[in-house]
mmCIF file of C-alpha atoms in Angstrom:
data_model
loop_
_atom_site.group_PDB
_atom_site.id
_atom_site.type_symbol
_atom_site.label_atom_id
_atom_site.label_comp_id
_atom_site.label_asym_id
_atom_site.label_seq_id
_atom_site.Cartn_x
_atom_site.Cartn_y
_atom_site.Cartn_z
ATOM 1 C CA GLU A 205 0.000 0.000 0.000
ATOM 2 C CA LYS A 206 2.820 2.391 0.852
ATOM 3 C CA ILE A 207 4.549 1.527 -2.427
ATOM 4 C CA MET A 208 1.337 2.237 -4.335
ATOM 5 C CA GLU A 209 0.936 5.574 -2.543
ATOM 6 C CA LEU A 210 4.515 6.485 -3.347
ATOM 7 C CA PHE A 211 4.007 5.488 -6.987
ATOM 8 C CA LEU A 212 0.862 7.613 -7.259
ATOM 9 C CA ASN A 213 2.717 10.532 -5.686
ATOM 10 C CA TYR A 214 5.494 10.280 -8.274
ATOM 11 C CA LEU A 215 2.934 9.863 -11.062
ATOM 12 C CA THR A 216 0.931 12.960 -10.101
ATOM 13 C CA THR A 217 4.133 14.977 -9.717
ATOM 14 C CA PHE A 218 5.140 13.854 -13.207
ATOM 15 C CA PHE A 219 1.830 14.891 -14.788
ATOM 16 C CA ILE A 220 1.642 18.223 -12.949
ATOM 17 C CA ASN A 221 5.132 19.194 -14.075
ATOM 18 C CA ALA A 222 4.414 17.955 -17.599
ATOM 19 C CA PHE A 223 1.310 20.144 -17.696
ATOM 20 C CA GLU A 224 3.349 23.096 -16.423
ATOM 21 C CA LEU A 225 5.934 22.474 -19.155
ATOM 22 C CA TYR A 226 3.181 22.513 -21.788
ATOM 23 C CA ILE A 227 1.933 25.849 -20.425
ATOM 24 C CA ILE A 228 5.434 27.313 -20.609
ATOM 25 C CA TYR A 229 5.588 26.105 -24.215
ATOM 26 C CA ARG A 230 2.326 27.957 -24.892
ATOM 27 C CA TYR A 231 3.796 31.145 -23.464
ATOM 28 C CA MET A 232 6.884 30.762 -25.636
ATOM 29 C CA THR A 233 4.743 30.390 -28.758
ATOM 30 C CA ILE A 234 2.817 33.525 -27.754
ATOM 31 C CA PHE A 235 5.891 35.684 -27.289
ATOM 32 C CA PHE A 236 8.213 34.176 -29.922
ATOM 33 C CA GLU A 237 5.645 32.958 -32.494
ATOM 34 C CA ASN A 238 7.261 29.490 -32.301
ATOM 35 C CA ARG A 239 10.436 30.714 -34.049
ATOM 36 C CA CYS A 240 12.675 27.910 -32.779
ATOM 37 C CA ILE A 241 16.401 28.161 -33.542
ATOM 38 C CA ASP A 242 17.341 24.517 -32.905
ATOM 39 C CA THR A 243 14.679 21.856 -32.300
ATOM 40 C CA ARG A 244 17.075 19.424 -30.625
ATOM 41 C CA LEU A 245 18.346 22.134 -28.285
ATOM 42 C CA MET A 246 14.745 23.070 -27.492
ATOM 43 C CA TYR A 247 13.913 19.490 -26.449
ATOM 44 C CA ILE A 248 16.993 19.416 -24.214
ATOM 45 C CA ALA A 249 16.050 22.734 -22.574
ATOM 46 C CA TYR A 250 12.462 21.637 -21.903
ATOM 47 C CA ALA A 251 13.660 18.298 -20.547
ATOM 48 C CA ALA A 252 16.131 20.087 -18.261
ATOM 49 C CA ARG A 253 13.342 22.311 -16.959
ATOM 50 C CA PHE A 254 11.106 19.273 -16.386
ATOM 51 C CA PHE A 255 13.646 17.213 -14.427
ATOM 52 C CA LEU A 256 14.750 20.289 -12.501
ATOM 53 C CA SER A 257 11.155 21.043 -11.540
ATOM 54 C CA VAL A 258 10.499 17.432 -10.506
ATOM 55 C CA GLY A 259 13.708 17.285 -8.483
ATOM 56 C CA ILE A 260 13.041 20.522 -6.609
ATOM 57 C CA SER A 261 9.554 19.246 -5.735
ATOM 58 C CA TYR A 262 11.260 16.880 -3.306
ATOM 59 C CA ILE A 263 13.984 19.256 -2.058
ATOM 60 C CA GLU A 264 13.460 22.059 0.439
ATOM 61 C CA LEU A 265 15.130 25.263 -0.687
ATOM 62 C CA TYR A 266 14.887 28.902 0.281
ATOM 63 C CA SER A 267 12.110 30.640 -1.617
ATOM 64 C CA LEU A 268 14.454 33.112 -3.310
ATOM 65 C CA VAL A 269 16.737 30.263 -4.406
ATOM 66 C CA SER A 270 13.739 28.406 -5.869
ATOM 67 C CA ALA A 271 12.636 31.574 -7.645
ATOM 68 C CA ALA A 272 16.114 32.089 -9.121
ATOM 69 C CA ILE A 273 16.240 28.481 -10.352
ATOM 70 C CA ALA A 274 12.766 28.715 -11.891
ATOM 71 C CA LEU A 275 13.547 31.991 -13.652
ATOM 72 C CA SER A 276 16.886 30.662 -14.919
ATOM 73 C CA SER A 277 15.261 27.534 -16.356
ATOM 74 C CA ILE A 278 12.676 29.635 -18.231
ATOM 75 C CA PHE A 279 15.446 31.882 -19.552
ATOM 76 C CA LEU A 280 17.326 28.766 -20.719
ATOM 77 C CA ILE A 281 14.264 27.708 -22.728
ATOM 78 C CA SER A 282 13.951 31.203 -24.229
ATOM 79 C CA LEU A 283 17.474 30.848 -25.663
ATOM 80 C CA CYS A 284 16.088 28.226 -28.051
ATOM 81 C CA TYR A 285 13.917 30.827 -29.790
ATOM 82 C CA SER A 286 14.800 33.622 -32.167
ATOM 83 C CA GLY A 287 14.956 36.966 -30.381
ATOM 84 C CA SER A 288 17.240 39.532 -28.816
ATOM 85 C CA LEU A 289 18.800 38.985 -25.404
ATOM 86 C CA PRO A 290 16.777 41.804 -23.733
ATOM 87 C CA LYS A 291 13.560 40.323 -25.149
ATOM 88 C CA ARG A 292 14.447 36.868 -23.805
ATOM 89 C CA LEU A 293 15.114 38.365 -20.380
ATOM 90 C CA ILE A 294 11.833 40.288 -20.357
ATOM 91 C CA ILE A 295 9.818 37.287 -21.568
ATOM 92 C CA SER A 296 11.396 35.042 -18.924
ATOM 93 C CA VAL A 297 10.513 37.526 -16.172
ATOM 94 C CA LEU A 298 6.940 37.899 -17.430
ATOM 95 C CA ILE A 299 6.372 34.134 -17.702
ATOM 96 C CA TYR A 300 7.733 33.521 -14.238
ATOM 97 C CA MET A 301 5.649 36.400 -12.905
ATOM 98 C CA CYS A 302 2.536 34.767 -14.418
ATOM 99 C CA SER A 303 3.414 31.486 -12.699
ATOM 100 C CA PHE A 304 4.138 33.240 -9.420
ATOM 101 C CA THR A 305 0.863 35.185 -9.609
ATOM 102 C CA ALA A 306 -1.060 31.919 -10.057
ATOM 103 C CA GLU A 307 0.617 30.542 -6.949
ATOM 104 C CA VAL A 308 -0.113 33.667 -4.897
ATOM 105 C CA ILE A 309 -3.778 33.572 -5.933
ATOM 106 C CA VAL A 310 -4.101 30.008 -4.660
ATOM 107 C CA ALA A 311 -2.125 30.762 -1.502
ATOM 108 C CA MET A 312 -4.363 33.751 -0.840
ATOM 109 C CA ALA A 313 -7.523 31.740 -1.505
ATOM 110 C CA VAL A 314 -6.683 28.982 0.965
ATOM 111 C CA GLY A 315 -4.749 31.144 3.446
ATOM 112 C CA LEU A 316 -1.425 29.349 3.158
ATOM 113 C CA SER A 317 1.897 30.734 4.313
ATOM 114 C CA SER A 318 5.504 29.662 3.766
ATOM 115 C CA PHE A 319 4.739 28.573 0.217
ATOM 116 C CA ASP A 320 7.377 27.490 -2.271
ATOM 117 C CA ALA A 321 8.161 30.119 -4.902
ATOM 118 C CA PHE A 322 8.877 27.467 -7.527
ATOM 119 C CA GLY A 323 5.179 27.147 -8.284
ATOM 120 C CA LYS A 324 4.093 24.528 -5.757
ATOM 121 C CA VAL A 325 1.897 25.178 -2.725
ATOM 122 C CA GLU A 326 2.306 22.598 0.004
ATOM 123 C CA GLN A 327 4.056 19.834 -1.880
ATOM 124 C CA GLY A 328 1.654 17.159 -0.592
ATOM 125 C CA SER A 329 -1.440 18.879 -1.988
ATOM 126 C CA VAL A 330 -1.988 17.633 -5.536
ATOM 127 C CA PHE A 331 -5.284 19.464 -5.887
ATOM 128 C CA LEU A 332 -3.788 22.864 -5.032
ATOM 129 C CA ASN A 333 -0.903 22.328 -7.428
ATOM 130 C CA LEU A 334 -3.363 21.490 -10.197
ATOM 131 C CA ILE A 335 -5.291 24.679 -9.474
ATOM 132 C CA ILE A 336 -2.054 26.663 -9.691
ATOM 133 C CA GLU A 337 -1.253 25.219 -13.121
ATOM 134 C CA PHE A 338 -4.835 25.766 -14.255
ATOM 135 C CA ILE A 339 -4.664 29.462 -13.272
ATOM 136 C CA PHE A 340 -1.239 29.678 -14.917
ATOM 137 C CA TRP A 341 -2.882 28.348 -18.098
ATOM 138 C CA LEU A 342 -5.823 30.769 -17.802
ATOM 139 C CA ILE A 343 -3.406 33.697 -17.580
ATOM 140 C CA SER A 344 -1.815 32.468 -20.828
ATOM 141 C CA LEU A 345 -5.231 32.751 -22.515
ATOM 142 C CA ILE A 346 -5.453 36.384 -21.391
ATOM 143 C CA VAL A 347 -1.897 37.119 -22.503
ATOM 144 C CA HIS A 348 -2.680 35.585 -25.907
ATOM 145 C CA LYS A 349 -5.231 38.366 -26.486
ATOM 146 C CA PHE A 350 -2.402 40.879 -26.814
ATOM 147 C CA LYS A 351 -1.568 40.963 -30.524
ATOM 148 C CA ASN A 352 1.816 42.721 -30.624
ATOM 149 C CA LEU A 353 3.933 40.626 -28.236
ATOM 150 C CA ARG A 354 5.714 38.670 -30.972
ATOM 151 C CA GLY A 355 7.636 41.585 -32.483
ATOM 152 C CA ASN A 356 11.409 41.520 -32.019
ATOM 153 C CA LEU A 357 11.664 45.199 -31.139
ATOM 154 C CA PRO A 358 14.707 47.004 -29.714
ATOM 155 C CA ILE A 359 14.084 47.261 -25.961
ATOM 156 C CA PRO A 360 14.820 50.675 -24.391
ATOM 157 C CA LYS A 361 17.131 50.313 -21.388
ATOM 158 C CA PRO A 362 14.791 52.143 -18.946
ATOM 159 C CA PHE A 363 11.965 49.758 -19.850
ATOM 160 C CA LEU A 364 14.269 46.762 -19.536
ATOM 161 C CA ILE A 365 15.396 47.871 -16.068
ATOM 162 C CA ALA A 366 11.824 48.614 -14.977
ATOM 163 C CA ILE A 367 10.437 45.293 -16.179
ATOM 164 C CA VAL A 368 13.149 43.431 -14.255
ATOM 165 C CA VAL A 369 13.212 45.517 -11.067
ATOM 166 C CA ILE A 370 9.438 45.877 -10.566
ATOM 167 C CA PRO A 371 8.540 42.147 -10.750
ATOM 168 C CA SER A 372 11.603 41.210 -8.668
ATOM 169 C CA SER A 373 10.584 43.670 -5.963
ATOM 170 C CA LEU A 374 6.977 42.476 -5.978
ATOM 171 C CA ILE A 375 7.990 38.810 -5.838
ATOM 172 C CA CYS A 376 10.305 39.474 -2.881
ATOM 173 C CA LEU A 377 7.504 41.375 -1.164
ATOM 174 C CA GLU A 378 5.047 38.506 -1.705
ATOM 175 C CA ILE A 379 7.526 35.977 -0.379
ATOM 176 C CA ILE A 380 8.049 38.070 2.750
ATOM 177 C CA ILE A 381 4.298 38.518 3.288
ATOM 178 C CA PHE A 382 3.390 34.861 2.830
ATOM 179 C CA SER A 383 6.390 33.646 4.818
ATOM 180 C CA GLN A 384 5.039 35.228 7.984
ATOM 181 C CA LYS A 385 3.782 32.837 10.652
ATOM 182 C CA ILE A 386 0.584 34.846 11.017
ATOM 183 C CA LEU A 387 -0.712 35.902 7.612
ATOM 184 C CA ASN A 388 -2.182 39.399 7.474
ATOM 185 C CA ASN A 389 -5.150 38.888 5.156
ATOM 186 C CA MET A 390 -5.609 42.564 4.332
ATOM 187 C CA MET A 391 -1.945 43.023 3.449
ATOM 188 C CA ALA A 392 -2.004 39.787 1.451
ATOM 189 C CA ARG A 393 -5.050 40.903 -0.561
ATOM 190 C CA ILE A 394 -3.532 44.319 -1.295
ATOM 191 C CA SER A 395 -0.238 42.757 -2.352
ATOM 192 C CA LEU A 396 -2.082 40.283 -4.589
ATOM 193 C CA VAL A 397 -3.982 43.102 -6.310
ATOM 194 C CA CYS A 398 -0.733 45.032 -6.805
ATOM 195 C CA LEU A 399 1.034 41.952 -8.163
ATOM 196 C CA THR A 400 -1.754 41.069 -10.612
ATOM 197 C CA ALA A 401 -2.199 44.686 -11.745
ATOM 198 C CA SER A 402 1.545 45.109 -12.242
ATOM 199 C CA LEU A 403 1.712 41.912 -14.284
ATOM 200 C CA PHE A 404 -0.930 42.971 -16.789
ATOM 201 C CA ILE A 405 0.285 46.581 -16.868
ATOM 202 C CA LEU A 406 3.772 45.396 -17.796
ATOM 203 C CA ILE A 407 2.384 43.091 -20.472
ATOM 204 C CA TYR A 408 0.191 45.918 -21.780
ATOM 205 C CA LEU A 409 3.182 48.292 -21.873
ATOM 206 C CA TYR A 410 5.273 45.730 -23.725
ATOM 207 C CA ASP A 411 2.417 45.142 -26.160
ATOM 208 C CA SER A 412 1.971 48.896 -26.702
ATOM 209 C CA LEU A 413 5.700 49.373 -27.180
ATOM 210 C CA SER A 414 5.730 46.595 -29.781
ATOM 211 C CA ALA A 415 2.773 48.160 -31.583
ATOM 212 C CA MET A 416 4.412 51.595 -31.566
ATOM 213 C CA PHE A 417 7.677 50.194 -32.917
ATOM 214 C CA ARG A 418 5.831 48.275 -35.642
ATOM 215 C CA GLU A 419 3.908 51.405 -36.677
ATOM 216 C CA ARG A 420 7.129 53.402 -36.810
ATOM 217 C CA THR A 421 8.766 50.700 -38.902
ATOM 218 C CA GLU A 422 5.827 50.585 -41.292
ATOM 219 C CA ALA A 423 5.823 54.404 -41.506
ATOM 220 C CA ALA A 424 9.550 54.404 -42.257
ATOM 221 C CA VAL A 425 9.064 51.763 -44.980
ATOM 222 C CA THR A 426 6.173 53.743 -46.473
ATOM 223 C CA LEU A 427 8.230 56.940 -46.452
ATOM 224 C CA SER A 428 11.147 55.119 -48.084
ATOM 225 C CA GLU A 429 8.836 53.758 -50.777
ATOM 226 C CA LYS A 430 7.419 57.236 -51.431
ATOM 227 C CA GLU A 431 10.911 58.660 -51.801
ATOM 228 C CA TYR A 432 11.877 55.822 -54.143
ATOM 229 C CA TYR A 433 8.832 56.264 -56.378
ATOM 230 C CA HIS A 434 9.351 60.038 -56.378
ATOM 231 C CA GLN A 435 12.930 59.580 -57.551
ATOM 232 C CA GLN A 436 11.752 57.146 -60.204
ATOM 233 C CA SER A 437 9.133 59.613 -61.429
ATOM 234 C CA VAL A 438 11.779 62.366 -61.610
ATOM 235 C CA LEU A 439 14.075 60.084 -63.624
ATOM 236 C CA LEU A 440 11.235 59.119 -65.952
ATOM 237 C CA LYS A 441 10.385 62.766 -66.449
ATOM 238 C CA GLU A 442 14.011 63.548 -67.269
ATOM 239 C CA LYS A 443 14.185 60.637 -69.710
ATOM 240 C CA TYR A 444 10.959 61.775 -71.333
ATOM 241 C CA GLU A 445 12.361 65.273 -71.773
ATOM 242 C CA GLU A 446 15.539 63.848 -73.291
ATOM 243 C CA LEU A 447 13.490 61.689 -75.657
ATOM 244 C CA ARG A 448 11.307 64.626 -76.637
ATOM 245 C CA GLN A 449 14.377 66.742 -77.318
ATOM 246 C CA TYR A 450 15.935 63.909 -79.305
ATOM 247 C CA ARG A 451 12.811 63.551 -81.445
ATOM 248 C CA HIS A 452 12.755 67.290 -82.028
ATOM 249 C CA ASP A 453 16.432 67.266 -83.086
ATOM 250 C CA MET A 454 15.900 64.289 -85.373
ATOM 251 C CA LYS A 455 12.964 66.010 -86.992
ATOM 252 C CA ASN A 456 15.078 69.087 -87.694
ATOM 253 C CA ARG A 457 17.904 66.934 -89.085
ATOM 254 C CA MET A 458 15.510 65.075 -91.352
ATOM 255 C CA VAL A 459 14.277 68.392 -92.705
ATOM 256 C CA VAL A 460 17.877 69.464 -93.375
ATOM 257 C CA MET A 461 18.678 66.156 -95.131
ATOM 258 C CA GLN A 462 15.521 66.378 -97.250
ATOM 259 C CA GLN A 463 16.551 69.852 -98.358
ATOM 260 C CA MET A 464 20.049 68.620 -99.264
ATOM 261 C CA ILE A 465 18.609 65.712 -101.272
ATOM 262 C CA LYS A 466 16.281 68.076 -103.161
ATOM 263 C CA GLU A 467 19.311 70.170 -104.070
ATOM 264 C CA ASN A 468 21.255 67.017 -105.098
ATOM 265 C CA GLN A 469 23.899 67.689 -102.415
ATOM 266 C CA TYR A 470 24.573 63.987 -101.761
ATOM 267 C CA ASP A 471 28.089 64.524 -100.509
ATOM 268 C CA LYS A 472 26.822 66.903 -97.862
ATOM 269 C CA VAL A 473 24.144 64.365 -96.918
ATOM 270 C CA LEU A 474 26.812 61.713 -96.359
ATOM 271 C CA GLU A 475 28.946 64.150 -94.389
ATOM 272 C CA TYR A 476 25.966 65.280 -92.308
ATOM 273 C CA THR A 477 24.829 61.721 -91.523
ATOM 274 C CA GLY A 478 28.414 60.881 -90.565
ATOM 275 C CA GLU A 479 28.457 63.750 -88.084
ATOM 276 C CA ILE A 480 25.153 62.534 -86.632
ATOM 277 C CA ALA A 481 26.553 59.002 -86.300
ATOM 278 C CA ASP A 482 29.657 60.343 -84.483
ATOM 279 C CA LYS A 483 27.510 62.287 -82.031
ATOM 280 C CA LEU A 484 25.355 59.232 -81.357
ATOM 281 C CA SER A 485 28.401 57.047 -80.733
ATOM 282 C CA GLN A 486 29.832 59.643 -78.331
ATOM 283 C CA THR A 487 26.506 59.773 -76.485
ATOM 284 C CA LEU A 488 26.359 55.998 -76.085
ATOM 285 C CA THR A 489 29.944 55.721 -74.749
#
C-alpha cells in the first residue's frame, strides 16, 4: 500500500510538471511565435526544466533560491527561440511572474503561508498544485489576447530595467508577506492586487511598445517607398524630356537632309549623316 501511494505521488508529480511544461511552451509560442532556432536544443532545454522542476519538488530550498532556479530555467528555454537577449530576459521575467501570480492567488484563496516560490503550494497537496497550473494556463489565454507581443523590437534600457526591477521587488515582497507565521489577510489581498495589476500593466506596456515600434517601422518603410517612387518619377520625367528633345532634333535633321537631297547635295548628306553618327556614338559611350 505504501509503495502504491509512493508510486501515485510520483505519477501525479510527473503529470503536474508535464502540464506546467506545456503551459510554458504555450507562453513561448505567444511571445516568440514558435520561431525555434534549434529543435534538438529546445527538447533538451524543456527536458532540463522538467527534471529540474520534478527534483526541486522533493527538495526544500529557500524561496528566493527556488525563484532564481525557476527563472533561470525559463530563460534557458527562451534561448532556443529567435529573439534579442533583452527580449528573452523580459519574456522570462513575465512568464515567471505569471506562474508566481497563479501561486499567490491560490495561496491567498486557501490562506497558506511559507509557500514554495517554484510554483508549488504545500508539496503534498496535488489538488492545489493542479489549481495553480490551471490558473497559470488561464493567464496564458489572457496574454494571448495581446496581438503585438511577438515583435522583435529594440528594448529601451529604462523599460528593460523597470520590467526586471518591478517584478523582482513584488515577488520578494510577496515571499516576505506569505512567509510570515501569522498571515495578514488585508496586506495579502492588497499585495495580490498590486502583483496582478503590475503583471498585466507590464504586459500591456510591452504590447503597446511593440505596436508603436511596428507602426514606426511601417511608416519608415512607407516613407522610403514614397521617396523611391518620387525619384523614379523624376528620372522618368528627365528621360521623357531627353526623348522629346531627341525627337525634335531628329525632326530638324531630317528636314535638313531632305533639303540637301532636293538640291542634289549627296556629298553633304553623307557628311551630315556621318556627323550625326559620331555624335550618337559619343553619347552611347
